[in-house]
Each structure stands twice: as structure tokens, then as C-alpha cells.
Short mmCIF file of C-alpha atoms in Angstrom, two decimals:
data_model
loop_
_atom_site.label_atom_id
_atom_site.label_comp_id
_atom_site.label_asym_id
_atom_site.label_seq_id
_atom_site.Cartn_x
_atom_site.Cartn_y
_atom_site.Cartn_z
CA MET A 1 2.36 -8.78 -1.89
CA VAL A 2 2.97 -8.53 -5.64
CA ALA A 3 2.10 -5.63 -7.94
CA ALA A 4 -1.37 -7.02 -8.65
CA ASP A 5 -2.12 -7.27 -4.92
CA ILE A 6 -0.91 -3.71 -4.31
CA ALA A 7 -3.10 -2.50 -7.17
CA MET A 8 -6.11 -4.34 -5.71
CA PHE A 9 -5.52 -2.80 -2.28
CA ALA A 10 -5.14 0.66 -3.83
CA GLY A 11 -8.35 0.18 -5.78
CA PHE A 12 -10.35 -0.80 -2.73
CA SER A 13 -8.79 2.05 -0.73
CA ALA A 14 -9.96 4.51 -3.38
CA MET A 15 -13.39 2.86 -3.31
CA TRP A 16 -13.76 3.36 0.45
CA LEU A 17 -12.67 6.99 0.21
CA LYS A 18 -15.39 7.48 -2.41
CA ILE A 19 -18.02 5.63 -0.35
CA SER A 20 -17.08 7.76 2.65
CA SER A 21 -17.47 10.93 0.59
CA LEU A 22 -20.89 9.80 -0.66
CA CYS A 23 -22.06 9.07 2.89
CA PHE A 24 -20.92 12.44 4.21
CA ASN A 25 -22.53 14.30 1.31
CA ASN A 26 -25.84 12.43 1.02
CA PHE A 27 -27.04 11.55 4.53
CA SER A 28 -28.63 14.28 6.60
CA CYS A 29 -26.82 15.65 9.63
CA PRO A 30 -28.62 16.16 12.98
CA ASP A 31 -28.84 19.84 13.90
CA HIS A 32 -26.70 19.53 17.02
CA LEU A 33 -23.87 17.96 14.98
CA ASP A 34 -24.11 20.29 11.98
CA PRO A 35 -20.91 22.38 11.72
CA LYS A 36 -23.10 25.43 11.04
CA ASN A 37 -24.33 25.15 14.62
CA ASN A 38 -20.86 24.49 16.07
CA ASN A 39 -18.94 27.55 14.95
CA GLY A 40 -18.06 25.85 11.69
CA LYS A 41 -16.31 22.96 13.49
CA LYS A 42 -16.73 19.29 12.64
CA THR A 43 -16.61 17.59 16.04
CA LYS A 44 -15.43 14.04 16.71
CA THR A 45 -19.08 13.10 17.26
CA TYR A 46 -19.84 14.42 13.77
CA TYR A 47 -17.25 12.04 12.27
CA ASP A 48 -18.45 9.21 14.48
CA TYR A 49 -22.03 9.74 13.25
CA TYR A 50 -21.11 9.55 9.56
CA GLY A 51 -18.66 6.74 10.22
CA ASN A 52 -21.64 4.56 11.12
CA TYR A 53 -23.02 4.89 7.57
CA VAL A 54 -19.66 3.93 6.07
CA SER A 55 -19.42 0.95 8.40
CA ILE A 56 -22.91 -0.24 7.43
CA CYS A 57 -21.78 -0.17 3.78
CA HIS A 58 -18.74 -2.28 4.70
CA ALA A 59 -20.79 -4.78 6.69
CA VAL A 60 -23.18 -5.36 3.78
CA ILE A 61 -20.51 -5.49 1.06
CA SER A 62 -18.24 -7.69 3.17
CA MET A 63 -20.99 -10.20 3.96
CA ILE A 64 -21.91 -10.47 0.27
CA LEU A 65 -18.31 -11.02 -0.88
CA CYS A 66 -17.47 -13.41 1.97
CA THR A 67 -20.67 -15.41 1.47
CA ILE A 68 -19.67 -15.95 -2.17
CA VAL A 69 -16.33 -17.34 -0.93
CA PHE A 70 -18.01 -19.61 1.61
CA VAL A 71 -20.61 -20.93 -0.85
CA THR A 72 -18.07 -21.63 -3.61
CA GLU A 73 -15.14 -22.84 -1.50
CA GLY A 74 -16.50 -23.99 1.85
CA LEU A 75 -14.47 -23.66 5.04
CA THR A 76 -10.78 -24.46 4.57
CA PHE A 77 -7.71 -23.64 6.67
CA GLY A 78 -4.27 -22.45 5.61
CA GLN A 79 -5.01 -22.78 1.89
CA PRO A 80 -3.83 -20.36 -0.86
CA ASN A 81 -6.20 -17.49 -1.59
CA SER A 82 -8.38 -17.71 -4.67
CA LEU A 83 -9.33 -14.59 -6.65
CA ALA A 84 -12.75 -14.45 -4.95
CA THR A 85 -11.05 -14.71 -1.56
CA LYS A 86 -8.57 -11.95 -2.41
CA ILE A 87 -11.40 -9.64 -3.43
CA ALA A 88 -13.26 -10.27 -0.17
CA ILE A 89 -10.16 -9.88 2.02
CA TYR A 90 -8.61 -6.85 0.30
CA ASN A 91 -11.97 -5.10 0.47
CA SER A 92 -12.07 -5.49 4.27
CA PHE A 93 -8.34 -4.79 4.75
CA ALA A 94 -8.66 -1.50 2.84
CA TYR A 95 -11.75 -0.56 4.83
CA PHE A 96 -10.15 -1.29 8.21
CA VAL A 97 -7.05 0.72 7.26
CA TYR A 98 -9.32 3.63 6.31
CA ASP A 99 -11.52 3.29 9.41
CA THR A 100 -8.57 3.01 11.80
CA ILE A 101 -6.86 6.11 10.39
CA ILE A 102 -10.05 8.21 10.41
CA SER A 103 -11.12 7.16 13.91
CA GLU A 104 -7.67 7.80 15.37
CA ILE A 105 -7.31 11.17 13.66
CA HIS A 106 -10.64 12.36 15.01
CA ARG A 107 -10.26 10.50 18.33
CA TYR A 108 -13.69 8.95 18.71
CA ASN A 109 -12.38 5.46 19.51
CA THR A 110 -12.74 3.77 22.88
CA LEU A 111 -10.01 1.43 24.17
CA ALA A 112 -12.11 -1.62 23.28
CA MET A 113 -12.65 -0.30 19.75
CA SER A 114 -8.94 0.45 19.32
CA LEU A 115 -8.12 -3.14 20.33
CA HIS A 116 -10.78 -4.33 17.91
CA HIS A 117 -9.12 -2.32 15.12
CA VAL A 118 -5.71 -3.82 15.92
CA GLY A 119 -7.19 -7.31 15.74
CA ALA A 120 -9.10 -6.51 12.54
CA LEU A 121 -6.00 -5.11 10.81
CA ILE A 122 -3.93 -8.17 11.68
CA CYS A 123 -6.76 -10.56 10.75
CA THR A 124 -7.23 -9.04 7.32
CA GLY A 125 -3.55 -8.24 6.83
CA VAL A 126 -2.22 -11.77 7.38
CA PRO A 127 -4.03 -13.32 4.36
CA CYS A 128 -2.98 -10.35 2.23
CA PHE A 129 0.73 -10.71 3.03
CA THR A 130 0.91 -14.52 3.22
CA GLY A 131 -1.26 -15.22 0.19
CA ALA A 132 -3.18 -17.83 2.20
CA ASN A 133 -5.60 -18.21 5.14
CA GLY A 134 -8.24 -16.09 3.44
CA CYS A 135 -11.09 -18.59 3.36
CA GLU A 136 -11.29 -19.08 7.12
CA LEU A 137 -11.13 -15.32 7.58
CA ALA A 138 -13.98 -14.82 5.11
CA VAL A 139 -16.20 -17.11 7.19
CA SER A 140 -15.11 -15.29 10.36
CA LEU A 141 -15.99 -11.94 8.76
CA ILE A 142 -19.51 -13.15 7.98
CA ILE A 143 -19.97 -14.05 11.63
CA ALA A 144 -18.40 -10.80 12.84
CA GLU A 145 -20.36 -8.49 10.54
CA VAL A 146 -23.86 -9.99 10.64
CA SER A 147 -24.87 -8.09 13.80
CA ASN A 148 -23.11 -4.83 12.91
CA PRO A 149 -25.82 -3.15 10.78
CA PHE A 150 -28.20 -3.32 13.75
CA ASN A 151 -25.62 -1.85 16.13
CA LEU A 152 -24.60 0.88 13.70
CA TYR A 153 -28.19 1.88 12.94
CA ARG A 154 -28.83 1.96 16.69
CA GLU A 155 -25.95 4.42 17.00
CA ILE A 156 -27.38 6.54 14.20
CA LEU A 157 -30.72 6.69 16.01
CA ARG A 158 -28.92 7.66 19.22
CA HIS A 159 -27.10 10.50 17.47
CA LYS A 160 -30.51 11.64 16.14
CA LYS A 161 -31.78 11.61 19.74
CA GLN A 162 -34.30 8.88 19.01
CA ASP A 163 -32.95 6.51 21.67
CA GLY A 164 -36.28 6.61 23.46
CA SER A 165 -38.23 5.34 20.47
CA LYS A 166 -39.71 1.88 19.92
CA GLN A 167 -37.59 1.56 16.78
CA TYR A 168 -34.44 2.07 18.84
CA LEU A 169 -35.50 -0.63 21.30
CA GLN A 170 -36.28 -3.10 18.50
CA THR A 171 -32.98 -2.38 16.74
CA SER A 172 -31.03 -2.73 19.98
CA LEU A 173 -32.61 -6.05 20.91
CA SER A 174 -32.09 -7.35 17.35
CA PHE A 175 -28.42 -6.41 17.62
CA ALA A 176 -28.10 -8.16 20.98
CA CYS A 177 -29.70 -11.36 19.63
CA PHE A 178 -27.62 -11.49 16.44
CA PHE A 179 -24.43 -10.64 18.35
CA ILE A 180 -24.91 -13.45 20.88
CA LEU A 181 -25.95 -16.01 18.25
CA SER A 182 -23.08 -15.20 15.90
CA ARG A 183 -20.21 -14.53 18.33
CA PHE A 184 -21.00 -17.10 21.02
CA ILE A 185 -22.74 -19.94 19.18
CA ALA A 186 -21.54 -19.88 15.56
CA PHE A 187 -18.03 -18.50 16.16
CA PRO A 188 -16.92 -21.12 18.74
CA ILE A 189 -17.76 -23.83 16.18
CA VAL A 190 -15.36 -22.18 13.71
CA LEU A 191 -12.69 -21.56 16.38
CA ALA A 192 -12.79 -25.21 17.48
CA GLN A 193 -11.68 -26.12 13.94
CA MET A 194 -9.35 -23.18 13.35
CA TYR A 195 -7.26 -23.26 16.54
CA PRO A 196 -5.71 -26.72 15.90
CA SER A 197 -5.57 -26.18 12.11
CA GLN A 198 -2.77 -25.13 9.74
CA SER A 199 -3.94 -21.50 9.75
CA HIS A 200 -1.22 -18.92 10.41
CA LEU A 201 -0.57 -18.37 14.13
CA ALA A 202 -0.74 -14.58 13.73
CA LEU A 203 -4.24 -14.90 12.28
CA LYS A 204 -5.32 -17.15 15.15
CA MET A 205 -3.95 -14.73 17.75
CA ALA A 206 -5.64 -11.74 16.10
CA ILE A 207 -8.96 -13.58 15.98
CA ALA A 208 -8.47 -14.56 19.63
CA LEU A 209 -7.99 -10.85 20.43
CA VAL A 210 -11.20 -9.94 18.60
CA TRP A 211 -13.06 -12.70 20.45
CA PHE A 212 -11.65 -11.48 23.78
CA VAL A 213 -13.01 -8.01 23.03
CA SER A 214 -16.32 -9.67 22.10
CA TRP A 215 -16.61 -10.99 25.66
CA HIS A 216 -16.31 -7.41 26.90
CA TRP A 217 -19.05 -6.34 24.51
CA LEU A 218 -21.20 -9.28 25.58
CA PHE A 219 -21.23 -8.00 29.16
CA VAL A 220 -21.89 -4.42 27.99
CA ILE A 221 -24.66 -5.52 25.60
CA PHE A 222 -26.36 -7.70 28.19
CA ASN A 223 -26.37 -4.79 30.63
CA PHE A 224 -27.70 -2.49 27.96
CA ALA A 225 -30.46 -4.89 26.84
CA VAL A 226 -31.67 -5.36 30.41
CA LYS A 227 -31.66 -1.58 30.95
CA GLU A 228 -33.73 -1.00 27.80
CA LEU A 229 -36.23 -3.70 28.79
CA LYS A 230 -36.45 -2.20 32.27
CA VAL A 231 -37.19 1.27 30.86
CA PHE A 232 -39.73 -0.16 28.41
CA THR A 233 -41.61 -2.18 31.03
CA ASP A 234 -41.46 0.71 33.53
CA ASN A 235 -43.54 2.67 31.04
CA ASN A 236 -46.01 -0.20 30.64
CA GLU A 237 -48.43 0.16 33.54
CA LYS A 238 -50.37 -2.94 32.50
CA ARG A 239 -47.51 -5.31 33.39
CA PRO A 240 -46.01 -4.17 36.73
CA ASN A 241 -44.79 -7.67 37.64
CA VAL A 242 -42.66 -7.86 34.49
CA SER A 243 -41.23 -4.45 35.28
CA ASN A 244 -40.22 -5.64 38.76
CA VAL A 245 -38.34 -8.61 37.27
CA TRP A 246 -36.23 -6.45 34.94
CA THR A 247 -35.66 -3.90 37.72
CA THR A 248 -34.27 -6.66 39.95
CA ILE A 249 -32.01 -8.04 37.21
CA TYR A 250 -30.76 -4.53 36.36
CA ALA A 251 -29.96 -3.84 40.01
CA LEU A 252 -27.97 -7.10 40.17
CA LEU A 253 -26.00 -6.22 37.04
CA SER A 254 -25.34 -2.72 38.36
CA SER A 255 -23.77 -4.19 41.48
CA LEU A 256 -21.66 -6.61 39.41
CA ARG A 257 -20.32 -3.73 37.26
CA LYS A 258 -18.91 -2.19 40.43
CA ASN A 259 -17.54 -5.46 41.86
CA ARG A 260 -13.81 -5.63 41.09
CA THR A 261 -13.57 -9.29 42.04
CA PHE A 262 -16.30 -10.22 39.58
CA LEU A 263 -14.80 -8.08 36.81
CA LEU A 264 -11.34 -9.56 37.35
CA ALA A 265 -12.75 -13.10 37.24
CA PHE A 266 -14.87 -12.31 34.17
CA TYR A 267 -12.00 -10.83 32.14
CA ALA A 268 -9.52 -13.48 33.31
CA GLY A 269 -11.94 -16.20 32.25
CA SER A 270 -12.57 -14.45 28.92
CA PHE A 271 -8.82 -14.18 28.33
CA TRP A 272 -8.36 -17.89 29.02
CA LEU A 273 -11.21 -18.89 26.73
CA SER A 274 -9.77 -16.69 23.96
CA PHE A 275 -6.02 -17.30 24.28
CA GLY A 276 -5.64 -20.25 26.67
CA THR A 277 -7.62 -22.59 24.45
CA LEU A 278 -5.59 -21.36 21.47
CA TYR A 279 -2.36 -22.19 23.30
CA LEU A 280 -3.53 -25.69 24.19
CA SER A 281 -4.83 -26.41 20.69
CA HIS A 282 -1.82 -25.00 18.84
CA THR A 283 0.83 -26.66 21.00
CA ARG A 284 -1.01 -30.01 20.86
CA ARG A 285 -0.95 -29.80 17.05
CA GLU A 286 2.81 -29.31 17.11
#
């Protein structure tokens, strides 16, 4: 990183601190999270709630900047970063540094989210420090972020205790659809080209880690979507047969969540698809 790169990173870091401040000061706080109702304390759930607004801002800004890169430069691998690529990548790198620090300080991360942050920091950091590999990351960021606004807004509704509303169900199902289409249809097409390419190995491994975590979220999301459909159809007395179908599927998934053999096979298979295919592709290239 040269002085200009450090200045760009500092500028985007300052921008995300300002965006965070604007979100905390301008969006309303649910009564049960308001510090006034918690002995003046800002709980980790309070920071998690407002963090969703900041993350929505990042998802939108990132997709705009990365789409500009994709439209003007296409999908290349291992090539030097253009100015447009640097802007897109430094924006996300600064955001992920901010988000990781804030989430760890206030301890509202899960293990899966912490692993996701590690992968995101390496993914965005590699193009910054190598001066290359930014274009393929920009395309990956579009795929990774396109479903996030739905998920984040769903979390906001949950914090507002509106998780029983029709809007929550619609947002949740939209998230599930976009997540599956982007991560498990579009992303494999990109990975099939990236794994045997000249892209930096550290970038490939970090993206493999993010994809591995995506398999975990796929199982969680599928369980969640079925549960929401079950609850929705249970309340619809006009379609009892449909309700019975979702109840049966939910019961099956509930048993699988408790089956250690299934979980071991699922995560072992996910690990192989994420890292094993990378190993085969990368070593064949060499």
C-alpha cells in the first residue's frame, strides 16, 4: 500500500464512522432497546439493531460501486486494480474493518458471523495489499451483498417485534430466494472460473471460507423458511392440506438438526465443495 492507498482507506474509514453516527442518531430505537429503559445502558442487542442499518448502507453502496466495475471492466482474474476497482474494494475493506471491530467490542457476533468477518477481511484486504485481484472480488461482492438488505431488514423487523407480520414473512422469503439464487447458482459459476485462475491463493481461500459459511446459512435459512411457511399455513384454516405438508417437512428438518451423523456429513461435504475443489483446481493449474 502506498500513501494514496492509505489515504483512500482512511477516507472510507471516516465515511463509515460518519454513516454509523447518522444511523444511530436518525433511526428510531424500539422501546425495549432504548437505553432510557435499560438503566442508561446500551446493550449488545442495541448495537446489533443499529448495525443492521449501517450494513444495509454498505450493501447498497457496495453493489453500486462493484456494478460499475463489472460493467466497465467485465470479469477478469489476477489483473492490476483500476481506480474504479480500488474505490469499490477500499470502501468494503474499510467497512468490514469497522464492522468487525464494533461487533467484537460489543460481542453480538455468532461463531459463523465471526468466521464470515475473517473471510471478508482477507477477501477485501488481499486486493488492497497486492494491488491486483480486485475485479473478481467486485463481482463476488455483488453476489454476496444482493440478498443482504432483505436479511438485514428482516432483523430490524424482528428487533421491533414485528416477526409475526406478513411483511416479515415476505421479507424473509425474499431473502431466502435471493440468497439461494446468488450464493448457489451465480456464485458457483464465478468460482468455477476463479479457482483455476491466476487470482491470489489467499483470496481464493478466503472466498472458499465465505462459501463454506454460506452452506451453513443455507441449512439455517431453509429451516427458517419452512418454519415460517408452517406458521403461516397453520393460521390459514382454508388450506389445511398445505399446512400438513409444511408441518411434515418441518418435523423432518427438526430431526435432521439433531442428527449428528447427518450434520457431520453435511458439513464435511460443504467443506469439500468449498476447499477440496479449490485444491484440485489450483494444483491442476500448477
